[in-house]
Tab-separated table of C-alpha atoms and ligand atoms in Angstrom:
chain	number	residue	atom	x	y	z
A	1	UNK	CA	-32.152	-61.470	-47.160
A	2	UNK	CA	-32.223	-62.306	-50.852
A	3	UNK	CA	-35.106	-64.668	-51.628
A	4	UNK	CA	-35.733	-66.503	-54.882
A	5	UNK	CA	-38.617	-68.720	-55.866
A	6	UNK	CA	-40.284	-69.848	-59.044
A	7	UNK	CA	-43.461	-71.491	-60.222
A	8	UNK	CA	-44.070	-73.513	-63.347
A	9	UNK	CA	-46.845	-72.070	-65.516
A	10	UNK	CA	-49.070	-75.110	-65.866
A	11	UNK	CA	-52.460	-73.415	-65.697
A	12	UNK	CA	-54.591	-71.210	-63.509
A	13	UNK	CA	-53.927	-71.222	-59.781
A	14	UNK	CA	-56.315	-72.512	-57.147
A	15	UNK	CA	-56.871	-72.002	-53.433
A	16	UNK	CA	-54.297	-74.703	-52.689
A	17	UNK	CA	-51.625	-72.609	-54.392
A	18	UNK	CA	-52.757	-69.576	-52.457
A	19	UNK	CA	-52.572	-71.155	-49.024
A	20	UNK	CA	-49.582	-73.310	-49.867
A	21	UNK	CA	-47.313	-70.824	-51.605
A	22	UNK	CA	-48.620	-67.359	-52.386
A	23	UNK	CA	-49.549	-66.522	-48.819
A	24	UNK	CA	-45.883	-67.033	-47.886
A	25	UNK	CA	-44.653	-64.919	-50.750
A	26	UNK	CA	-46.989	-62.108	-49.654
A	27	UNK	CA	-45.383	-62.112	-46.226
A	28	UNK	CA	-41.822	-62.414	-47.473
A	29	UNK	CA	-42.111	-59.564	-49.934
A	30	UNK	CA	-42.735	-57.137	-47.067
A	31	UNK	CA	-39.524	-58.065	-45.311
A	32	UNK	CA	-37.033	-59.273	-47.872
A	33	UNK	CA	-35.506	-58.667	-51.257
A	34	UNK	CA	-37.628	-61.099	-53.222
A	35	UNK	CA	-37.252	-62.431	-56.747
A	36	UNK	CA	-40.260	-64.366	-57.997
A	37	UNK	CA	-40.278	-65.819	-61.450
A	38	UNK	CA	-42.360	-67.851	-63.846
A	39	UNK	CA	-40.358	-71.002	-64.583
A	40	UNK	CA	-41.404	-71.483	-68.192
A	41	UNK	CA	-38.305	-73.498	-69.101
A	42	UNK	CA	-39.065	-75.867	-66.273
A	43	UNK	CA	-42.599	-76.248	-67.604
A	44	UNK	CA	-41.073	-77.437	-70.859
A	45	UNK	CA	-39.081	-80.230	-69.232
A	46	UNK	CA	-42.089	-82.517	-69.249
A	47	UNK	CA	-44.470	-80.608	-71.488
A	48	UNK	CA	-42.435	-80.105	-74.563
A	49	UNK	CA	-44.780	-81.816	-77.021
A	50	UNK	CA	-47.575	-79.345	-77.147
A	51	UNK	CA	-46.478	-75.846	-76.256
A	52	UNK	CA	-49.515	-74.104	-77.685
A	53	UNK	CA	-50.851	-73.031	-74.306
A	54	UNK	CA	-47.563	-71.863	-72.819
A	55	UNK	CA	-48.130	-68.155	-73.461
A	56	UNK	CA	-51.685	-68.283	-72.152
A	57	UNK	CA	-50.514	-70.045	-69.028
A	58	UNK	CA	-47.858	-67.417	-68.393
A	59	UNK	CA	-50.392	-64.652	-68.826
A	60	UNK	CA	-52.775	-66.477	-66.499
A	61	UNK	CA	-50.020	-66.724	-63.913
A	62	UNK	CA	-49.158	-63.037	-64.174
A	63	UNK	CA	-52.793	-62.154	-63.521
A	64	UNK	CA	-53.109	-64.654	-60.674
A	65	UNK	CA	-50.000	-63.365	-58.901
A	66	UNK	CA	-50.867	-59.707	-59.230
A	67	UNK	CA	-54.505	-60.193	-58.286
A	68	UNK	CA	-53.595	-61.709	-54.929
A	69	UNK	CA	-51.212	-58.880	-54.146
A	70	UNK	CA	-47.786	-59.999	-55.253
A	71	UNK	CA	-46.448	-56.498	-55.684
A	72	UNK	CA	-43.904	-55.390	-58.291
A	73	UNK	CA	-43.083	-52.372	-56.085
A	74	UNK	CA	-41.817	-54.779	-53.459
A	75	UNK	CA	-40.599	-57.803	-55.417
A	76	UNK	CA	-38.794	-58.359	-58.666
A	77	UNK	CA	-41.141	-60.343	-60.889
A	78	UNK	CA	-39.815	-61.913	-64.033
A	79	UNK	CA	-39.930	-64.688	-66.576
A	80	UNK	CA	-37.186	-67.289	-66.450
A	81	UNK	CA	-36.677	-67.575	-70.215
A	82	UNK	CA	-36.101	-63.833	-70.350
A	83	UNK	CA	-32.873	-64.205	-68.421
A	84	UNK	CA	-30.792	-66.381	-70.727
A	85	UNK	CA	-27.969	-66.401	-68.197
A	86	UNK	CA	-29.850	-69.068	-66.235
A	87	UNK	CA	-29.224	-71.395	-69.170
A	88	UNK	CA	-25.543	-70.575	-69.343
A	89	UNK	CA	-25.067	-71.168	-65.662
A	90	UNK	CA	-27.020	-74.440	-65.824
A	91	UNK	CA	-24.779	-75.571	-68.662
A	92	UNK	CA	-21.647	-74.809	-66.652
A	93	UNK	CA	-23.052	-76.496	-63.541
A	94	UNK	CA	-23.783	-79.538	-65.686
A	95	UNK	CA	-20.058	-79.993	-66.282
A	96	UNK	CA	-19.395	-80.995	-62.705
A	97	UNK	CA	-22.735	-82.307	-61.470
A	98	UNK	CA	-22.435	-86.085	-61.016
A	99	UNK	CA	-25.138	-88.066	-62.777
A	100	UNK	CA	-25.743	-89.992	-59.580
A	101	UNK	CA	-27.008	-86.866	-57.776
A	102	UNK	CA	-29.724	-86.612	-60.376
A	103	UNK	CA	-30.519	-90.316	-60.637
A	104	UNK	CA	-31.053	-90.581	-56.915
A	105	UNK	CA	-33.123	-87.415	-56.768
A	106	UNK	CA	-36.440	-88.484	-55.231
A	107	UNK	CA	-38.462	-86.129	-57.412
A	108	UNK	CA	-37.146	-87.826	-60.490
A	109	UNK	CA	-37.767	-91.217	-58.971
A	110	UNK	CA	-41.290	-90.224	-57.937
A	111	UNK	CA	-42.213	-89.268	-61.466
A	112	UNK	CA	-40.851	-92.501	-62.846
A	113	UNK	CA	-42.440	-94.478	-60.065
A	114	UNK	CA	-45.851	-92.994	-60.803
A	115	UNK	CA	-45.612	-93.659	-64.507
A	116	UNK	CA	-44.597	-97.303	-64.005
A	117	UNK	CA	-47.197	-97.801	-61.355
A	118	UNK	CA	-49.975	-96.298	-63.452
A	119	UNK	CA	-49.005	-98.516	-66.329
A	120	UNK	CA	-49.254	-101.713	-64.274
A	121	UNK	CA	-52.489	-100.658	-62.661
A	122	UNK	CA	-54.124	-99.751	-65.955
A	123	UNK	CA	-52.901	-102.941	-67.563
A	124	UNK	CA	-54.346	-105.127	-64.809
A	125	UNK	CA	-57.603	-103.218	-64.592
A	126	UNK	CA	-57.884	-103.446	-68.360
A	127	UNK	CA	-57.754	-107.220	-67.952
A	128	UNK	CA	-60.434	-107.005	-65.277
A	129	UNK	CA	-57.943	-108.040	-62.618
A	130	UNK	CA	-58.848	-106.176	-59.482
A	131	UNK	CA	-56.055	-105.795	-57.001
A	132	UNK	CA	-56.232	-103.143	-54.351
A	133	UNK	CA	-54.178	-100.087	-55.184
A	134	UNK	CA	-52.592	-100.317	-51.797
A	135	UNK	CA	-51.176	-103.788	-52.314
A	136	UNK	CA	-49.997	-102.895	-55.766
A	137	UNK	CA	-48.319	-99.723	-54.610
A	138	UNK	CA	-46.650	-101.586	-51.823
A	139	UNK	CA	-45.170	-104.190	-54.135
A	140	UNK	CA	-44.086	-101.593	-56.558
A	141	UNK	CA	-42.581	-99.445	-53.885
A	142	UNK	CA	-40.412	-102.343	-52.722
A	143	UNK	CA	-39.371	-103.241	-56.226
A	144	UNK	CA	-38.434	-99.724	-57.172
A	145	UNK	CA	-37.579	-97.436	-54.332
A	146	UNK	CA	-34.205	-97.047	-52.672
A	147	UNK	CA	-32.739	-98.768	-55.673
A	148	UNK	CA	-31.158	-97.489	-58.786
A	149	UNK	CA	-32.708	-100.228	-60.903
A	150	UNK	CA	-36.068	-101.905	-60.642
A	151	UNK	CA	-35.963	-105.245	-58.863
A	152	UNK	CA	-37.681	-107.251	-61.589
A	153	UNK	CA	-37.298	-110.559	-59.816
A	154	UNK	CA	-39.149	-109.310	-56.781
A	155	UNK	CA	-41.826	-107.693	-58.914
A	156	UNK	CA	-42.339	-110.872	-60.923
A	157	UNK	CA	-42.596	-113.125	-57.882
A	158	UNK	CA	-45.002	-110.854	-56.065
A	159	UNK	CA	-47.304	-110.504	-59.038
A	160	UNK	CA	-47.297	-114.278	-59.501
A	161	UNK	CA	-48.052	-114.733	-55.824
A	162	UNK	CA	-51.147	-112.612	-56.317
A	163	UNK	CA	-52.331	-115.157	-58.832
A	164	UNK	CA	-51.782	-113.102	-61.935
A	165	UNK	CA	-51.322	-115.198	-65.067
A	166	UNK	CA	-47.731	-115.836	-66.015
A	167	UNK	CA	-48.355	-114.444	-69.488
A	168	UNK	CA	-49.447	-111.134	-68.073
A	169	UNK	CA	-46.595	-110.942	-65.624
A	170	UNK	CA	-44.116	-111.604	-68.374
A	171	UNK	CA	-45.757	-108.951	-70.497
A	172	UNK	CA	-45.609	-106.362	-67.710
A	173	UNK	CA	-41.983	-107.056	-66.897
A	174	UNK	CA	-41.044	-106.955	-70.558
A	175	UNK	CA	-42.788	-103.656	-71.233
A	176	UNK	CA	-41.164	-101.973	-68.266
A	177	UNK	CA	-37.715	-103.388	-68.862
A	178	UNK	CA	-37.767	-102.339	-72.489
A	179	UNK	CA	-38.027	-98.769	-71.294
A	180	UNK	CA	-41.167	-97.756	-73.139
A	181	UNK	CA	-42.878	-96.408	-70.083
A	182	UNK	CA	-41.799	-93.012	-68.955
A	183	UNK	CA	-39.981	-92.451	-72.206
A	184	UNK	CA	-41.488	-89.008	-72.462
A	185	UNK	CA	-39.544	-87.798	-69.484
A	186	UNK	CA	-36.428	-89.739	-70.339
A	187	UNK	CA	-34.900	-86.644	-71.758
A	188	UNK	CA	-31.777	-84.677	-71.104
A	189	UNK	CA	-33.895	-81.670	-70.139
A	190	UNK	CA	-35.992	-83.446	-67.587
A	191	UNK	CA	-33.013	-85.210	-66.103
A	192	UNK	CA	-31.298	-81.861	-65.703
A	193	UNK	CA	-34.281	-80.203	-64.022
A	194	UNK	CA	-32.497	-79.742	-60.664
A	195	UNK	CA	-29.399	-78.315	-62.353
A	196	UNK	CA	-31.467	-75.618	-64.000
A	197	UNK	CA	-33.211	-74.981	-60.708
A	198	UNK	CA	-29.853	-74.596	-58.976
A	199	UNK	CA	-28.886	-72.026	-61.596
A	200	UNK	CA	-32.189	-70.149	-61.055
A	201	UNK	CA	-31.398	-69.823	-57.387
A	202	UNK	CA	-27.649	-69.346	-57.307
A	203	UNK	CA	-27.453	-66.809	-60.109
A	204	UNK	CA	-29.084	-64.330	-57.694
A	205	UNK	CA	-26.995	-65.576	-54.779
A	206	UNK	CA	-30.204	-66.282	-52.927
A	207	UNK	CA	-29.989	-67.170	-49.263
A	208	UNK	CA	-33.593	-68.284	-48.852
A	209	UNK	CA	-35.861	-70.293	-51.106
A	210	UNK	CA	-39.503	-70.576	-50.071
A	211	UNK	CA	-40.731	-73.922	-51.375
A	212	UNK	CA	-42.978	-76.803	-50.538
A	213	UNK	CA	-41.661	-79.926	-48.913
A	214	UNK	CA	-41.585	-81.742	-52.245
A	215	UNK	CA	-38.838	-79.380	-53.389
A	216	UNK	CA	-36.384	-80.098	-50.569
A	217	UNK	CA	-34.315	-82.559	-52.627
A	218	UNK	CA	-33.861	-79.870	-55.253
A	219	UNK	CA	-32.644	-77.385	-52.687
A	220	UNK	CA	-30.235	-79.985	-51.366
A	221	UNK	CA	-28.794	-80.494	-54.844
A	222	UNK	CA	-28.562	-76.720	-55.209
A	223	UNK	CA	-26.484	-76.536	-52.041
A	224	UNK	CA	-24.249	-79.344	-53.222
A	225	UNK	CA	-23.707	-77.655	-56.547
A	226	UNK	CA	-22.854	-74.383	-54.802
A	227	UNK	CA	-20.361	-76.167	-52.556
A	228	UNK	CA	-18.816	-78.005	-55.453
A	229	UNK	CA	-18.428	-74.835	-57.496
A	230	UNK	CA	-16.876	-72.970	-54.582
A	231	UNK	CA	-14.414	-75.807	-53.984
A	232	UNK	CA	-13.434	-76.286	-57.579
A	233	UNK	CA	-13.028	-72.636	-58.565
A	234	UNK	CA	-13.710	-69.755	-56.257
A	235	UNK	CA	-16.018	-68.902	-53.418
A	236	UNK	CA	-18.846	-67.355	-55.421
A	237	UNK	CA	-22.092	-68.818	-54.109
A	238	UNK	CA	-23.809	-68.847	-50.731
A	239	UNK	CA	-25.528	-72.089	-49.723
A	240	UNK	CA	-29.214	-71.243	-49.793
A	241	UNK	CA	-31.669	-72.526	-47.217
A	242	UNK	CA	-35.152	-73.764	-47.954
A	243	UNK	CA	-37.853	-71.733	-46.247
A	244	UNK	CA	-40.616	-74.095	-45.228
A	245	UNK	CA	-43.735	-72.662	-43.701
A	246	UNK	CA	-46.527	-74.422	-41.952
A	247	UNK	CA	-49.573	-74.082	-44.162
A	248	UNK	CA	-53.196	-74.528	-43.142
A	249	UNK	CA	-54.815	-77.704	-44.336
A	250	UNK	CA	-57.082	-77.147	-47.299
A	251	UNK	CA	-58.979	-79.874	-49.094
A	252	UNK	CA	-60.463	-80.241	-52.546
A	253	UNK	CA	-64.126	-80.993	-53.159
A	254	UNK	CA	-63.526	-84.751	-52.998
A	255	UNK	CA	-61.697	-84.560	-49.699
A	256	UNK	CA	-58.258	-85.113	-51.200
A	257	UNK	CA	-55.492	-82.547	-51.444
A	258	UNK	CA	-56.568	-79.804	-53.834
A	259	UNK	CA	-55.029	-80.451	-57.221
A	260	UNK	CA	-55.824	-79.673	-60.811
A	261	UNK	CA	-55.293	-83.308	-61.772
A	262	UNK	CA	-57.928	-84.530	-59.312
A	263	UNK	CA	-60.443	-82.104	-60.758
A	264	UNK	CA	-61.360	-81.057	-57.223
A	265	UNK	CA	-60.061	-77.506	-57.158
A	266	UNK	CA	-61.574	-74.087	-56.626
A	267	UNK	CA	-59.678	-71.548	-58.685
A	268	UNK	CA	-58.750	-68.005	-57.769
A	269	UNK	CA	-60.435	-66.971	-61.003
A	270	UNK	CA	-63.701	-68.859	-60.452
A	271	UNK	CA	-66.790	-66.681	-60.355
A	272	UNK	CA	-69.243	-66.615	-57.493
A	273	UNK	CA	-71.678	-69.156	-58.922
A	274	UNK	CA	-68.936	-71.590	-59.835
A	275	UNK	CA	-67.539	-71.458	-56.322
A	276	UNK	CA	-70.954	-72.031	-54.807
A	277	UNK	CA	-71.666	-74.940	-57.117
A	278	UNK	CA	-68.299	-76.512	-56.382
A	279	UNK	CA	-68.763	-76.199	-52.641
A	280	UNK	CA	-72.237	-77.714	-52.836
A	281	UNK	CA	-70.744	-80.847	-54.430
A	282	UNK	CA	-68.183	-81.232	-51.665
A	283	UNK	CA	-67.834	-84.512	-49.817
A	284	UNK	CA	-68.965	-84.491	-46.174
A	285	UNK	CA	-68.800	-86.934	-43.304
A	286	UNK	CA	-69.764	-90.151	-45.143
A	287	UNK	CA	-71.443	-91.563	-42.003
A	288	UNK	CA	-73.902	-88.711	-41.969
A	289	UNK	CA	-76.543	-89.971	-44.354
A	290	UNK	CA	-79.744	-88.425	-43.103
A	291	UNK	CA	-80.264	-84.874	-41.948
A	292	UNK	CA	-81.075	-86.214	-38.489
A	293	UNK	CA	-77.795	-88.164	-38.180
A	294	UNK	CA	-75.182	-86.487	-36.034
A	295	UNK	CA	-71.960	-85.734	-37.955
A	296	UNK	CA	-68.271	-85.802	-37.200
A	297	UNK	CA	-66.763	-82.499	-38.388
A	298	UNK	CA	-63.169	-83.620	-37.853
A	299	UNK	CA	-63.340	-85.942	-40.842
A	300	UNK	CA	-65.455	-83.646	-42.982
A	301	UNK	CA	-63.695	-81.750	-45.805
A	302	UNK	CA	-66.275	-78.967	-45.566
A	303	UNK	CA	-65.428	-78.431	-41.932
A	304	UNK	CA	-61.692	-78.565	-42.508
A	305	UNK	CA	-62.094	-75.754	-45.015
A	306	UNK	CA	-64.336	-73.801	-42.652
A	307	UNK	CA	-61.336	-73.547	-40.351
A	308	UNK	CA	-59.613	-71.443	-43.017
A	309	UNK	CA	-62.455	-69.297	-44.302
A	310	UNK	CA	-64.892	-68.944	-41.431
A	311	UNK	CA	-64.693	-66.902	-38.219
A	312	UNK	CA	-63.585	-68.919	-35.254
A	313	UNK	CA	-66.774	-68.423	-33.282
A	314	UNK	CA	-68.914	-69.677	-36.126
A	315	UNK	CA	-66.611	-72.635	-36.665
A	316	UNK	CA	-67.184	-73.540	-33.030
A	317	UNK	CA	-70.926	-73.320	-33.496
A	318	UNK	CA	-70.819	-75.492	-36.583
A	319	UNK	CA	-68.709	-78.007	-34.735
A	320	UNK	CA	-71.355	-78.273	-32.050
A	321	UNK	CA	-74.389	-78.109	-34.275
A	322	UNK	CA	-73.004	-80.746	-36.627
A	323	UNK	CA	-72.380	-83.175	-33.799
A	324	UNK	CA	-75.928	-82.689	-32.567
A	325	UNK	CA	-77.550	-82.659	-36.008
A	326	UNK	CA	-78.785	-79.119	-35.517
A	327	UNK	CA	-77.253	-77.909	-38.741
A	328	UNK	CA	-77.679	-79.664	-42.074
A	329	UNK	CA	-74.872	-80.144	-44.574
A	330	UNK	CA	-76.557	-77.983	-47.200
A	331	UNK	CA	-76.708	-74.994	-44.872
A	332	UNK	CA	-73.212	-75.681	-43.644
A	333	UNK	CA	-71.922	-75.664	-47.216
A	334	UNK	CA	-73.796	-72.468	-48.010
A	335	UNK	CA	-71.928	-70.728	-45.220
A	336	UNK	CA	-68.614	-72.030	-46.529
A	337	UNK	CA	-69.412	-70.961	-50.097
A	338	UNK	CA	-70.332	-67.493	-48.899
A	339	UNK	CA	-67.078	-67.181	-46.969
A	340	UNK	CA	-64.897	-68.426	-49.804
A	341	UNK	CA	-66.603	-65.924	-52.049
A	342	UNK	CA	-66.020	-63.193	-49.484
A	343	UNK	CA	-62.345	-64.147	-49.456
A	344	UNK	CA	-62.148	-64.139	-53.263
A	345	UNK	CA	-64.054	-60.886	-53.720
A	346	UNK	CA	-61.094	-58.455	-53.541
A	347	UNK	CA	-59.008	-60.821	-55.662
A	348	UNK	CA	-61.738	-60.835	-58.310
A	349	UNK	CA	-61.996	-57.055	-58.273
A	350	UNK	CA	-58.266	-56.698	-58.755
A	351	UNK	CA	-58.453	-59.202	-61.594
A	352	UNK	CA	-61.035	-57.119	-63.439
A	353	UNK	CA	-58.779	-54.099	-63.081
A	354	UNK	CA	-55.748	-55.992	-64.388
A	355	UNK	CA	-57.604	-57.511	-67.307
A	356	UNK	CA	-58.644	-54.042	-68.460
A	357	UNK	CA	-55.082	-53.303	-69.376
A	358	UNK	CA	-53.134	-56.501	-69.416
A	359	UNK	CA	-50.282	-55.033	-71.450
A	360	UNK	CA	-49.490	-52.638	-68.624
A	361	UNK	CA	-49.119	-55.574	-66.290
A	362	UNK	CA	-47.115	-57.615	-68.729
A	363	UNK	CA	-44.789	-54.635	-68.781
A	364	UNK	CA	-44.236	-55.104	-65.079
A	365	UNK	CA	-42.746	-58.491	-65.906
A	366	UNK	CA	-40.664	-57.094	-68.719
A	367	UNK	CA	-39.193	-54.472	-66.389
A	368	UNK	CA	-38.623	-57.112	-63.727
A	369	UNK	CA	-36.873	-59.329	-66.225
A	370	UNK	CA	-34.508	-56.504	-67.133
A	371	UNK	CA	-33.648	-55.953	-63.504
A	372	UNK	CA	-33.088	-59.656	-62.890
A	373	UNK	CA	-30.868	-59.847	-65.951
A	374	UNK	CA	-28.621	-57.089	-64.637
A	375	UNK	CA	-27.971	-59.018	-61.456
A	376	UNK	CA	-27.564	-62.317	-63.283
A	377	UNK	CA	-25.071	-60.637	-65.561
A	378	UNK	CA	-22.854	-59.580	-62.668
A	379	UNK	CA	-22.831	-63.121	-61.248
A	380	UNK	CA	-22.018	-64.599	-64.654
A	381	UNK	CA	-19.026	-62.304	-65.050
A	382	UNK	CA	-17.750	-63.597	-61.750
A	383	UNK	CA	-18.448	-67.191	-62.752
A	384	UNK	CA	-16.708	-66.919	-66.102
A	385	UNK	CA	-13.730	-65.300	-64.473
A	386	UNK	CA	-13.385	-67.969	-61.828
A	387	UNK	CA	-13.614	-70.698	-64.466
A	388	UNK	CA	-11.093	-68.950	-66.719
A	389	UNK	CA	-13.578	-68.474	-69.525
A	390	UNK	CA	-13.408	-65.611	-71.948
A	391	UNK	CA	-15.454	-62.529	-71.262
A	392	UNK	CA	-16.355	-61.344	-74.720
B	401	LIG	N1	-39.337	-76.829	-59.230
B	401	LIG	C1	-40.221	-75.824	-58.712
B	401	LIG	C2	-41.624	-76.406	-58.623
B	401	LIG	O1	-41.982	-77.298	-59.298
B	401	LIG	C3	-40.232	-74.587	-59.555
B	401	LIG	C4	-38.901	-73.921	-59.585
B	401	LIG	C5	-38.086	-73.809	-60.654
B	401	LIG	C6	-38.272	-73.245	-58.495
B	401	LIG	N2	-36.965	-73.104	-60.325
B	401	LIG	C7	-37.038	-72.743	-59.014
B	401	LIG	C8	-38.597	-73.031	-57.174
B	401	LIG	C9	-36.149	-72.049	-58.193
B	401	LIG	C10	-37.713	-72.336	-56.367
B	401	LIG	C11	-36.494	-71.837	-56.868
B	401	LIG	O2	-42.417	-75.955	-57.879
B	402	LIG	FE1	-69.595	-81.548	-42.622
B	402	LIG	FE2	-70.982	-79.382	-42.091
B	402	LIG	FE3	-72.245	-81.626	-42.786
B	402	LIG	FE4	-71.065	-81.451	-40.440
B	402	LIG	S1	-72.778	-80.217	-41.143
B	402	LIG	S2	-70.913	-83.170	-41.855
B	402	LIG	S3	-69.298	-80.179	-40.893
B	402	LIG	S4	-70.884	-80.405	-44.042
């Protein structure tokens, strides 16, 4: 089966990326014809202002992928912007992709939603008005979601009901309705994100796309674009399926999902001491205050991570000893740190080897890009022909 997937180069990868994405790629590359690429154009859709770290991020990603065992002997590894045909296909897809498919795309709405929400929250908190995030989110969700436009009337009434001064409410509504918030992503490029993604996938006639759940709407649009193309012109594209895989639950140091933006991540490139320090700052069962208090491992981020990195037998022991206060959190964390370091050890060694001669490994991507381009080229010839375009 032909598999395609991409990742935006937004910085070094952490354990969450490993257990959420890379672990699946490692499996797939043994069984399928895989194309994995660095989606640098997609990174530009919302980070176009300052591109100074783009090259570093790509290099970082190359090293991260190769160090975990993504293997150029098995998979075709390339850089999106090296295959210009993606852009041509995206342009052609844009001709017949209805705006409404993109406007209703939940990913797009999520981004907007978050920006609006953050604005209101920061505004109110700046005025020392403390309203629980939950209530605020709820109101905002109702005013915004499932709708094409924001329901300003609802928003206004709800904020007034909460006792917020009329002046402030008017100010909030005005700022949002004038369209100043989220302006940065109100671009043609960002709006067309799913169209470019569809081109990335369909240009290789992929049948499977390993992605996270958040990407399902994009895969759906990809399928719709494929169908529409096939109906309008000629049967050229298969309808790819998303490949979702159950991933083990991994938490960041603060107990939330591991994410760069929460500053709670452990990176694949962290050294031993950094990992240990990070683990030692991890949140534990908040009810367990004194060493003699029994703990509840099920709600403890340290324990949840033990389930990934620690041998089953020892996990069982910890489970018991935590509940009976036989083990202290410091010792428990030390075990976790040791095991994460044991897991990262071979990855670190490979990294050292790669960094010795990075140009050799960059070459791997250059070769991969050439191979990808050859395949993309064949598809584009077919596309141009079916659309009655010149082949010059
Ligand atoms: N949108 C994806 C993400 O944010 C990245 C991506 C771009 C992608 N093009 C793709 C994923 C094609 C799969 C297939 O994670
Ligand atoms: Fe969490 Fe371990 Fe402390 Fe129990 S002993 S609360 S599992 S860190």
